[in-house]
Short mmCIF file of N, CA, C and O in Angstrom, two decimals:
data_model
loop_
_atom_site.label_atom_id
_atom_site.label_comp_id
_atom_site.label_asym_id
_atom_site.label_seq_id
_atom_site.Cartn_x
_atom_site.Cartn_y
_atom_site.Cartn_z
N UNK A 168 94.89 107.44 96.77
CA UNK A 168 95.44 106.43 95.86
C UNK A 168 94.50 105.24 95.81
O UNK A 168 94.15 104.65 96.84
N UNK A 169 94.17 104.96 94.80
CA UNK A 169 93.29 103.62 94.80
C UNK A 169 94.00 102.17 94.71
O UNK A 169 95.00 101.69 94.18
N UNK A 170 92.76 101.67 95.64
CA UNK A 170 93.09 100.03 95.95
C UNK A 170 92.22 99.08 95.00
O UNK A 170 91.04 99.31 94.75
N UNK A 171 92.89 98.09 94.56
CA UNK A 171 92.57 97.27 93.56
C UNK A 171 92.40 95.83 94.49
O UNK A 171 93.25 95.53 95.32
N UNK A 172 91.33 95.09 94.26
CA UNK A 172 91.72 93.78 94.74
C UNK A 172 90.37 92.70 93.63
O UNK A 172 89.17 92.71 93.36
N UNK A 173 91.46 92.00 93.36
CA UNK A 173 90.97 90.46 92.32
C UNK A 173 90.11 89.75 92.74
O UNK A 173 90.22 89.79 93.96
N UNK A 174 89.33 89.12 92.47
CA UNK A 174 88.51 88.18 92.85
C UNK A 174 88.01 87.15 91.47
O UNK A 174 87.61 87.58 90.38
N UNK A 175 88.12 86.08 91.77
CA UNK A 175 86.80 85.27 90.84
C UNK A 175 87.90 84.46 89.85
O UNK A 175 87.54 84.12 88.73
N UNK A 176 89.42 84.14 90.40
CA UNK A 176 90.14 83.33 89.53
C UNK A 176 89.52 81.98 90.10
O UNK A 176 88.49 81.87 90.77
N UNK A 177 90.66 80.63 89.54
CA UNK A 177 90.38 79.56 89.45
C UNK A 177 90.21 78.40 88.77
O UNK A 177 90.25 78.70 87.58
N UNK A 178 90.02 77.09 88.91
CA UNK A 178 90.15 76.05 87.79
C UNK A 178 89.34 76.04 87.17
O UNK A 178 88.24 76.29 87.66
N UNK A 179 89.47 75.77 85.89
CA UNK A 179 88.05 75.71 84.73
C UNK A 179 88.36 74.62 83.74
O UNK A 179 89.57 74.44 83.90
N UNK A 180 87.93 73.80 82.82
CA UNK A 180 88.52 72.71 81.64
C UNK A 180 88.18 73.75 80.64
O UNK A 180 87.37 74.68 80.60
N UNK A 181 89.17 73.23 79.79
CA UNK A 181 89.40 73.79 78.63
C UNK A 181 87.84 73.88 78.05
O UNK A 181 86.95 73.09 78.38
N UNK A 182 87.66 75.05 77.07
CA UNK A 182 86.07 75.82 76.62
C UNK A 182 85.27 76.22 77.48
O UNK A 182 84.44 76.97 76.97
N UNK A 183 85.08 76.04 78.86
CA UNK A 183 84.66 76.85 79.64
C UNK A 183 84.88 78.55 79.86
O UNK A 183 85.49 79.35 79.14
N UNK A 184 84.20 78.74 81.08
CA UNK A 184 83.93 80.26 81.22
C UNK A 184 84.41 80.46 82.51
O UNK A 184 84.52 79.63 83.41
N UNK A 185 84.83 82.27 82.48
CA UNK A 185 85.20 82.48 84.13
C UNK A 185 84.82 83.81 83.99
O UNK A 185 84.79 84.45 82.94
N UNK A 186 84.43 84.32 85.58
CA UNK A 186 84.36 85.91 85.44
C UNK A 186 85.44 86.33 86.38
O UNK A 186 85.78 85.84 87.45
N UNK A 187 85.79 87.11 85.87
CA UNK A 187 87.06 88.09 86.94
C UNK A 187 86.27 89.10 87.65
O UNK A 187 85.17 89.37 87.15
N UNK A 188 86.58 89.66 88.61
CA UNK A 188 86.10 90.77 89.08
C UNK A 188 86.84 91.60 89.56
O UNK A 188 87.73 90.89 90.04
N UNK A 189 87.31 93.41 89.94
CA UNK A 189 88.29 93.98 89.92
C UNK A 189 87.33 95.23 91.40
O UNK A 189 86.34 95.95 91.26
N UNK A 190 87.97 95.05 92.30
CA UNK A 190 86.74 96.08 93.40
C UNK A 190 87.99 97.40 93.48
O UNK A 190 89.14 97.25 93.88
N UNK A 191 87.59 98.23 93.17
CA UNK A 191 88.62 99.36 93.25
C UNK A 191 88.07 100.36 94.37
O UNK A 191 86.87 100.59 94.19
N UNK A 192 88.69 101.10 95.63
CA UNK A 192 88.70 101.75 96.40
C UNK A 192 89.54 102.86 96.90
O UNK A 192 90.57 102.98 96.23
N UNK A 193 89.44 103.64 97.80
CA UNK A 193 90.12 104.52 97.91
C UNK A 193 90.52 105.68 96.96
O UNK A 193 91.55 106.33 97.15
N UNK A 194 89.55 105.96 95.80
CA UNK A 194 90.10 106.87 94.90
C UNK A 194 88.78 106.82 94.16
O UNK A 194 87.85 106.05 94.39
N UNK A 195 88.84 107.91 93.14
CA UNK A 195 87.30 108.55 92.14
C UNK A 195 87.66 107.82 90.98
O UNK A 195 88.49 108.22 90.16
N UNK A 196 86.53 105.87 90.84
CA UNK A 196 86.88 105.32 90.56
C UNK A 196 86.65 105.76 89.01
O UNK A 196 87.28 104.91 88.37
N UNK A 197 86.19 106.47 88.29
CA UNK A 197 85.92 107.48 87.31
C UNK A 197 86.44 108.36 86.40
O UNK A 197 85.93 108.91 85.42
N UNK A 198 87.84 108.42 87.04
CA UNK A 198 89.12 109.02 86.93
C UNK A 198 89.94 108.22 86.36
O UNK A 198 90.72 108.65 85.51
N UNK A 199 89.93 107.07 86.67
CA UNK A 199 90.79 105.66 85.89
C UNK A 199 90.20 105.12 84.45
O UNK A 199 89.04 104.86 84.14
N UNK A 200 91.37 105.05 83.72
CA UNK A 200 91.17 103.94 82.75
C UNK A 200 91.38 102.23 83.26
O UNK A 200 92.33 102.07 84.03
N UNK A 201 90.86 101.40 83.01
CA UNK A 201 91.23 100.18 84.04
C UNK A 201 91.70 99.47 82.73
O UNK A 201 91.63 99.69 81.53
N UNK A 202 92.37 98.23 83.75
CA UNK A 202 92.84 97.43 82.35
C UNK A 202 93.07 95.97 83.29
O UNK A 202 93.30 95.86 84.50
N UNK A 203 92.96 95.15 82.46
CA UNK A 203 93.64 93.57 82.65
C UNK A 203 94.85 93.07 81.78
O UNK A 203 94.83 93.17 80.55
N UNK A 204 96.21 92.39 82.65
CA UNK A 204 97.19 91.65 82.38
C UNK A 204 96.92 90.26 83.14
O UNK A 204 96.17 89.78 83.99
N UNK A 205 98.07 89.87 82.26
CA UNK A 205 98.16 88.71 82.72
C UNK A 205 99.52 88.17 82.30
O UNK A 205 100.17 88.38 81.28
N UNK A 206 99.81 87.24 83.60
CA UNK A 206 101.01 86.59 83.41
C UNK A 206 101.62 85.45 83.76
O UNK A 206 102.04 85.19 84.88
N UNK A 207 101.68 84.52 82.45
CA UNK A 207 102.21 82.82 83.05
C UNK A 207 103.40 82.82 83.27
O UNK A 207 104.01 83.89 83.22
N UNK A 208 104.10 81.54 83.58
CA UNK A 208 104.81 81.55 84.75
C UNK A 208 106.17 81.43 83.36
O UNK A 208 106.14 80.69 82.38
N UNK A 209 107.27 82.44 83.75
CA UNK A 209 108.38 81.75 83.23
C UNK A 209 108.22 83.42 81.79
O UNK A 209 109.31 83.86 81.44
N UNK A 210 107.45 83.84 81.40
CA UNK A 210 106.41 84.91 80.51
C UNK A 210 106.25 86.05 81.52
O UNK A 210 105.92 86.17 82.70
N UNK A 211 106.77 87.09 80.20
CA UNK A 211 106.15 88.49 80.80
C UNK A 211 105.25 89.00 81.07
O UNK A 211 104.85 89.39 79.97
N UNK A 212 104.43 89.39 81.89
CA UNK A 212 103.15 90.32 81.95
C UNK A 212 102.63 90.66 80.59
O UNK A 212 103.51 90.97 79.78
N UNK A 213 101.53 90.65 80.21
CA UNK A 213 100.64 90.66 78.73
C UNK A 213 99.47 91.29 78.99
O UNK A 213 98.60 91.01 79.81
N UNK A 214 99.57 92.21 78.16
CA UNK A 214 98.17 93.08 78.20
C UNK A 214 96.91 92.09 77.48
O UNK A 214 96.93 91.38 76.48
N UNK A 215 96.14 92.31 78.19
CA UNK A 215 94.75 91.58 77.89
C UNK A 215 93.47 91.99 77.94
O UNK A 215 92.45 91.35 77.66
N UNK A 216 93.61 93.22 78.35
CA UNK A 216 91.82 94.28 77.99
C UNK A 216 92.03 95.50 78.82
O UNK A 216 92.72 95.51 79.83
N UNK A 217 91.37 96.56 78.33
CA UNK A 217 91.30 97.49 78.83
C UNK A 217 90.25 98.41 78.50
O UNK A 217 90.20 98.52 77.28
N UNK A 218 89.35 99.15 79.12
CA UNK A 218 88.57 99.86 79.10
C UNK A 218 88.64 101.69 79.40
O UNK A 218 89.44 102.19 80.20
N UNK A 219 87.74 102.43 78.66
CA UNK A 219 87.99 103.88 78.93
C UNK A 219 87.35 104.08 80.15
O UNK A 219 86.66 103.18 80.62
N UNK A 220 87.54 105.49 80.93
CA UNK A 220 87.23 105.70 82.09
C UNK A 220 85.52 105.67 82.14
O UNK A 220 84.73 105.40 83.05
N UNK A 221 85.35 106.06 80.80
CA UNK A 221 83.05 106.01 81.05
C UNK A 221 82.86 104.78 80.02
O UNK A 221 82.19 104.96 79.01
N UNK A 222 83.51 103.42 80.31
CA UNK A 222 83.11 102.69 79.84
C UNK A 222 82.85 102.98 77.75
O UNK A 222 82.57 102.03 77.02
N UNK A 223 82.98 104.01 77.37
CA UNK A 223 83.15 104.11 75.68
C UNK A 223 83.92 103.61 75.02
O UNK A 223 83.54 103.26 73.90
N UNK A 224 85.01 103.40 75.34
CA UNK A 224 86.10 102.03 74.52
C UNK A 224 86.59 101.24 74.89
O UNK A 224 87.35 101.54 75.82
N UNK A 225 86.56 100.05 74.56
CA UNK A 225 87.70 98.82 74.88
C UNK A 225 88.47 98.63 74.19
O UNK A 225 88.65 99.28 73.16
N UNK A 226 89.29 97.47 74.69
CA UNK A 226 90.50 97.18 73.86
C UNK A 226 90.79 95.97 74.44
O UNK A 226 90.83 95.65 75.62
N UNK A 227 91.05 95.08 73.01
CA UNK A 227 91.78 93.72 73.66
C UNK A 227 92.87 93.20 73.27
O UNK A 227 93.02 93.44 72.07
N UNK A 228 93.81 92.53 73.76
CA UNK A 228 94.46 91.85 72.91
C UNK A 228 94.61 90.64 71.88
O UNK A 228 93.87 89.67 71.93
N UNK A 229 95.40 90.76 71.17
CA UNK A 229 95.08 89.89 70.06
C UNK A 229 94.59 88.09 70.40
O UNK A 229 93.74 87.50 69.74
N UNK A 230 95.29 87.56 71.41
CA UNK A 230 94.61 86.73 71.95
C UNK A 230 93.97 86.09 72.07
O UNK A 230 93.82 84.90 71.78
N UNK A 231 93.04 87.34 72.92
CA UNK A 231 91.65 87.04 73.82
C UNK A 231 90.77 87.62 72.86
O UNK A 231 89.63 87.34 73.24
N UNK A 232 90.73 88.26 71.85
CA UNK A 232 89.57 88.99 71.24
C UNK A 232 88.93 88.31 70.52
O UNK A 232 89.34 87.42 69.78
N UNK A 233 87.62 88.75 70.71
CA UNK A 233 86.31 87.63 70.59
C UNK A 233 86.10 86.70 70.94
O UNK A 233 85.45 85.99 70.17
N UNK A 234 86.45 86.18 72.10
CA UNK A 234 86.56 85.74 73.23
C UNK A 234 86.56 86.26 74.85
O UNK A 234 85.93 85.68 75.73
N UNK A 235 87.34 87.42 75.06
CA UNK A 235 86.97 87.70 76.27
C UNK A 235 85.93 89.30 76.55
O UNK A 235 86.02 90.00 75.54
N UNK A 236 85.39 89.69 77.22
CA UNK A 236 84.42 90.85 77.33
C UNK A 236 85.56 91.58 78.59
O UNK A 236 86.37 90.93 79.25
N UNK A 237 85.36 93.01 78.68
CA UNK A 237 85.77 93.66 79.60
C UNK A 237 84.38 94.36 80.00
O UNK A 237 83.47 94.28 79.17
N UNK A 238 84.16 94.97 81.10
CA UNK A 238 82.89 95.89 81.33
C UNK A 238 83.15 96.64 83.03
O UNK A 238 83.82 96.16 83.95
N UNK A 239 82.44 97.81 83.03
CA UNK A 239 82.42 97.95 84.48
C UNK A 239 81.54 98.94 84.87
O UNK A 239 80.85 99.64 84.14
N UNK A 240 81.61 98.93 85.95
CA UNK A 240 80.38 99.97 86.89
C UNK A 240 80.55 100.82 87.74
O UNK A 240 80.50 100.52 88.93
N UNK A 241 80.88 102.59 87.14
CA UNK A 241 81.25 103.04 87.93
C UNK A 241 80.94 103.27 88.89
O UNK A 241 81.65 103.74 89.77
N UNK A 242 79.38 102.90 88.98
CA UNK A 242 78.80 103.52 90.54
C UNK A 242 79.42 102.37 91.34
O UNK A 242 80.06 102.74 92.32
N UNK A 243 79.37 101.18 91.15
CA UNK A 243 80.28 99.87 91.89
C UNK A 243 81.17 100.13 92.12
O UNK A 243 81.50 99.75 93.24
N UNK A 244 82.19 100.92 91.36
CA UNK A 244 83.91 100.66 91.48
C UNK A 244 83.94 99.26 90.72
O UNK A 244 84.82 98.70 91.36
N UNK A 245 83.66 98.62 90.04
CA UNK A 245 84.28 97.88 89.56
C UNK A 245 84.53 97.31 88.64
O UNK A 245 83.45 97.25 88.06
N UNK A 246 85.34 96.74 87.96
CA UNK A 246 85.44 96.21 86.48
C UNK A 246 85.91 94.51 86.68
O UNK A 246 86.48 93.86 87.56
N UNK A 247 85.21 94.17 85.08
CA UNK A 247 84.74 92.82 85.51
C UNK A 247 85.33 92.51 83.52
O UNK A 247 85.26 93.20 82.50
N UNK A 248 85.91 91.03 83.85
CA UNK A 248 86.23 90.60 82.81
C UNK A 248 85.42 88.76 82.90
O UNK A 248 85.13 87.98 83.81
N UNK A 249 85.33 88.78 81.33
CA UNK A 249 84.12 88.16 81.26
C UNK A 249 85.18 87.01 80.26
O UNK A 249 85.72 87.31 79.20
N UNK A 250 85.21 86.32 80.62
CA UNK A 250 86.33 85.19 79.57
C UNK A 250 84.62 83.82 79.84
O UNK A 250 83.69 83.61 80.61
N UNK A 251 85.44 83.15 78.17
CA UNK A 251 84.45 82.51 77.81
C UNK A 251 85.52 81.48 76.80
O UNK A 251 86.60 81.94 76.43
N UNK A 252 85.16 80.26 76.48
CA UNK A 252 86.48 79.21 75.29
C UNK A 252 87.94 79.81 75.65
O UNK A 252 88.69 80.60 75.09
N UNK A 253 88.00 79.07 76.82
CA UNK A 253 88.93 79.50 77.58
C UNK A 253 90.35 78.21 77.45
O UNK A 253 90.32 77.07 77.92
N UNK A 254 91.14 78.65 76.90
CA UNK A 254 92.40 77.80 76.17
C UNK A 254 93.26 77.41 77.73
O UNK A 254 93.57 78.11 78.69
N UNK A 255 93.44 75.93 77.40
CA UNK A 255 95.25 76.26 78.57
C UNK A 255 96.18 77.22 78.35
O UNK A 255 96.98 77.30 79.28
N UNK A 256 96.34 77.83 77.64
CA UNK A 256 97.19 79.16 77.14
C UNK A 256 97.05 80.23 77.82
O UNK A 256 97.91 81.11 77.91
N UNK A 257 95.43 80.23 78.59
CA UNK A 257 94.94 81.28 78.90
C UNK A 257 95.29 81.23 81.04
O UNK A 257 94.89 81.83 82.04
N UNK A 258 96.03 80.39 80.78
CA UNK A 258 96.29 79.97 82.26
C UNK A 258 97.69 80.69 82.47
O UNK A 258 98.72 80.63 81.80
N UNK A 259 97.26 81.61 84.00
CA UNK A 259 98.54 82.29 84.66
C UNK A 259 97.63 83.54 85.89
O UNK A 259 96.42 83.67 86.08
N UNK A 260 98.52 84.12 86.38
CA UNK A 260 97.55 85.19 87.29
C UNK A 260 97.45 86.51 86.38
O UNK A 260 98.16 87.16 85.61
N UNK A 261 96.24 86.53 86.88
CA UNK A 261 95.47 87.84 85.83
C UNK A 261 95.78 89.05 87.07
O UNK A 261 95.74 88.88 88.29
N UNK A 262 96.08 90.15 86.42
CA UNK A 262 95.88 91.20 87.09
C UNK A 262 95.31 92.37 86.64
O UNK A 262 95.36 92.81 85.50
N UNK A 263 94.69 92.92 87.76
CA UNK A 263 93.84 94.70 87.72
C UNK A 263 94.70 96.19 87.63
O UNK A 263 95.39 96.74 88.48
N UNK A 264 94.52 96.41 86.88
CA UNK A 264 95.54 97.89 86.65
C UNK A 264 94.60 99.07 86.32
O UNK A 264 93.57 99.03 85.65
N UNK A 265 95.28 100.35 87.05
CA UNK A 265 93.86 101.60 86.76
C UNK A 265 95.54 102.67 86.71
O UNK A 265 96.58 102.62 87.36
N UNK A 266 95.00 103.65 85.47
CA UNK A 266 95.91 104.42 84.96
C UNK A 266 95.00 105.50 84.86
O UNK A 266 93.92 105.39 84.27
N UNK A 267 95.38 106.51 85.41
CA UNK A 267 94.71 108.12 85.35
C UNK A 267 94.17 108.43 83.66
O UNK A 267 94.82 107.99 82.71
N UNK A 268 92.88 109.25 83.49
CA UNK A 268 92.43 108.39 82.65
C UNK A 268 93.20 109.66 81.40
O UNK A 268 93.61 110.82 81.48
N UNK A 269 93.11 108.78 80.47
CA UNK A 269 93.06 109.25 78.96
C UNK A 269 92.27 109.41 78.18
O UNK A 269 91.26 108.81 78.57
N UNK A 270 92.04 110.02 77.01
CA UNK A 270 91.28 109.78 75.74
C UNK A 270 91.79 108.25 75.09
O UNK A 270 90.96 107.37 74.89
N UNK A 271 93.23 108.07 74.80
CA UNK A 271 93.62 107.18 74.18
C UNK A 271 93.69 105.99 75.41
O UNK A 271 94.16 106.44 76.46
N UNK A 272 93.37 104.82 75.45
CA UNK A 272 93.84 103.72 76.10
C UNK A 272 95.31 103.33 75.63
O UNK A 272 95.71 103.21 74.47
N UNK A 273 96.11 103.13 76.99
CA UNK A 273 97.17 102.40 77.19
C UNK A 273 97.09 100.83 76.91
O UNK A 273 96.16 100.04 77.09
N UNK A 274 98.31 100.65 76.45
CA UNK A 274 98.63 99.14 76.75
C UNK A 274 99.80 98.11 77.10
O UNK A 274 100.05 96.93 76.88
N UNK A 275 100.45 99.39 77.88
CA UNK A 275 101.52 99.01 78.05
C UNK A 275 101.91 99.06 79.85
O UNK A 275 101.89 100.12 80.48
N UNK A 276 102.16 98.07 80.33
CA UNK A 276 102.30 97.88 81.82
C UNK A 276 102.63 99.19 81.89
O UNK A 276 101.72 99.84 82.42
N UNK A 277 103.84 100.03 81.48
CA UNK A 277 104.51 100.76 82.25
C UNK A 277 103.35 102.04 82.47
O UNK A 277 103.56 102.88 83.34
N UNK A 278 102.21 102.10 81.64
CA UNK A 278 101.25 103.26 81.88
C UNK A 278 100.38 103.12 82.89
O UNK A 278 99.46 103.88 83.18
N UNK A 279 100.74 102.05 83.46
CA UNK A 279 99.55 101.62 85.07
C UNK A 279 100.42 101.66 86.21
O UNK A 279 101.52 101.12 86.35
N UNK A 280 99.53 102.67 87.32
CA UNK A 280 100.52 102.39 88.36
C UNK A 280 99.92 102.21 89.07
O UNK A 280 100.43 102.21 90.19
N UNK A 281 98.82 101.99 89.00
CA UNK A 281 98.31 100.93 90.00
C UNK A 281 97.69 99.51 89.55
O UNK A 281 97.16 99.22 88.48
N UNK A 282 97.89 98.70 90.68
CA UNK A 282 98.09 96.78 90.55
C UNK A 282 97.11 96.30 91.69
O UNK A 282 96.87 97.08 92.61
N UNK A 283 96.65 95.29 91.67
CA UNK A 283 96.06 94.51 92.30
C UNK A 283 97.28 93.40 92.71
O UNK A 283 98.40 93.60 92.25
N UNK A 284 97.01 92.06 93.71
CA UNK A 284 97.52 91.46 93.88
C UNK A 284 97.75 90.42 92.85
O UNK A 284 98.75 89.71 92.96
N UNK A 285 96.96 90.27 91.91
CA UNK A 285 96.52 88.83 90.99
C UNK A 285 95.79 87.95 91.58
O UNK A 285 95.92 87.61 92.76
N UNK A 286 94.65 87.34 90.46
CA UNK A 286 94.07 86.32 90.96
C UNK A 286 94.35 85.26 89.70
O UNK A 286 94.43 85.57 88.51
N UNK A 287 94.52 83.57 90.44
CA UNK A 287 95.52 82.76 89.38
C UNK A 287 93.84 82.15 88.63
O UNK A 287 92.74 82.09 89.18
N UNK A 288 94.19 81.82 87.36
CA UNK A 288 93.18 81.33 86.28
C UNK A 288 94.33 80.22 85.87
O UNK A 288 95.42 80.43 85.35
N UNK A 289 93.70 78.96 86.30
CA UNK A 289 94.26 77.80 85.46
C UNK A 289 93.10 77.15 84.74
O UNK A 289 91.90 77.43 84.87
N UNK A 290 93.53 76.45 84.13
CA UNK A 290 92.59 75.87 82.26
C UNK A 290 93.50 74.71 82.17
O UNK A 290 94.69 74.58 81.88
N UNK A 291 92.34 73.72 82.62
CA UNK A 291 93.16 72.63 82.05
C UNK A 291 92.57 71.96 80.70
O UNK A 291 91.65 72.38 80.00
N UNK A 292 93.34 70.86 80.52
CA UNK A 292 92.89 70.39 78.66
C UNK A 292 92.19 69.10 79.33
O UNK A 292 91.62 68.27 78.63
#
């Protein structure tokens, strides 16, 4: 079963940049479709990018798109989200999700069963 763990949240001012980072272990990280949520406080969990298992498609949400990058490395294990004009809106804990992989990308929490802990991204104005 693979282990997910967050890294690289934190404070930023509004239009700045952050990188996320996602270290996945214990499992053939190759096999997963990965994805990023996120969720402010009081707000449901929100899909916010996701990638195919060989890196050939992304997906973002309406959001973040053209604005944030997803990418990753399978020989690393890891996937890395690349946020850039970064809104207070965009503030809450982001989380890592890897779903056995598909042709089609998911985007819906309930297709990930595996989670990371979250790492928190605040944006202030």
């Amino acid at each position: 079963q693979v282990q997910l763990v967050e890294s690289g949240g934190g404070l930023v001012q509004a239009g700045g940049s952050l990188r996320l980072s996602c270290a996945a272990s214990g499992g053939t990280f190759s096999s997963y479709n990965m994805a990023w949520f996120r969720q402010a406080p009081g707000k449901e969990r929100e899909f916010v990018s996701a990638i195919r298992w060989n890196g050939g498609i992304t997906h973002y949400g309406d959001s973040v798109k053209g604005r944030f990058t997803i990418s990753r490395e399978n020989a690393r294990n890891t996937v890395a989200l690349q946020m850039s004009s970064l809104k207070p809106e965009d503030t809450a804990v982001y989380y890592c999700a890897a779903a056995l992989r598909t042709y089609l990308i998911r985007v819906s929490r309930s297709d990930y069963a595996h989670w990371g802990q979250g790492t928190q991204v605040t944006v202030s104005s």
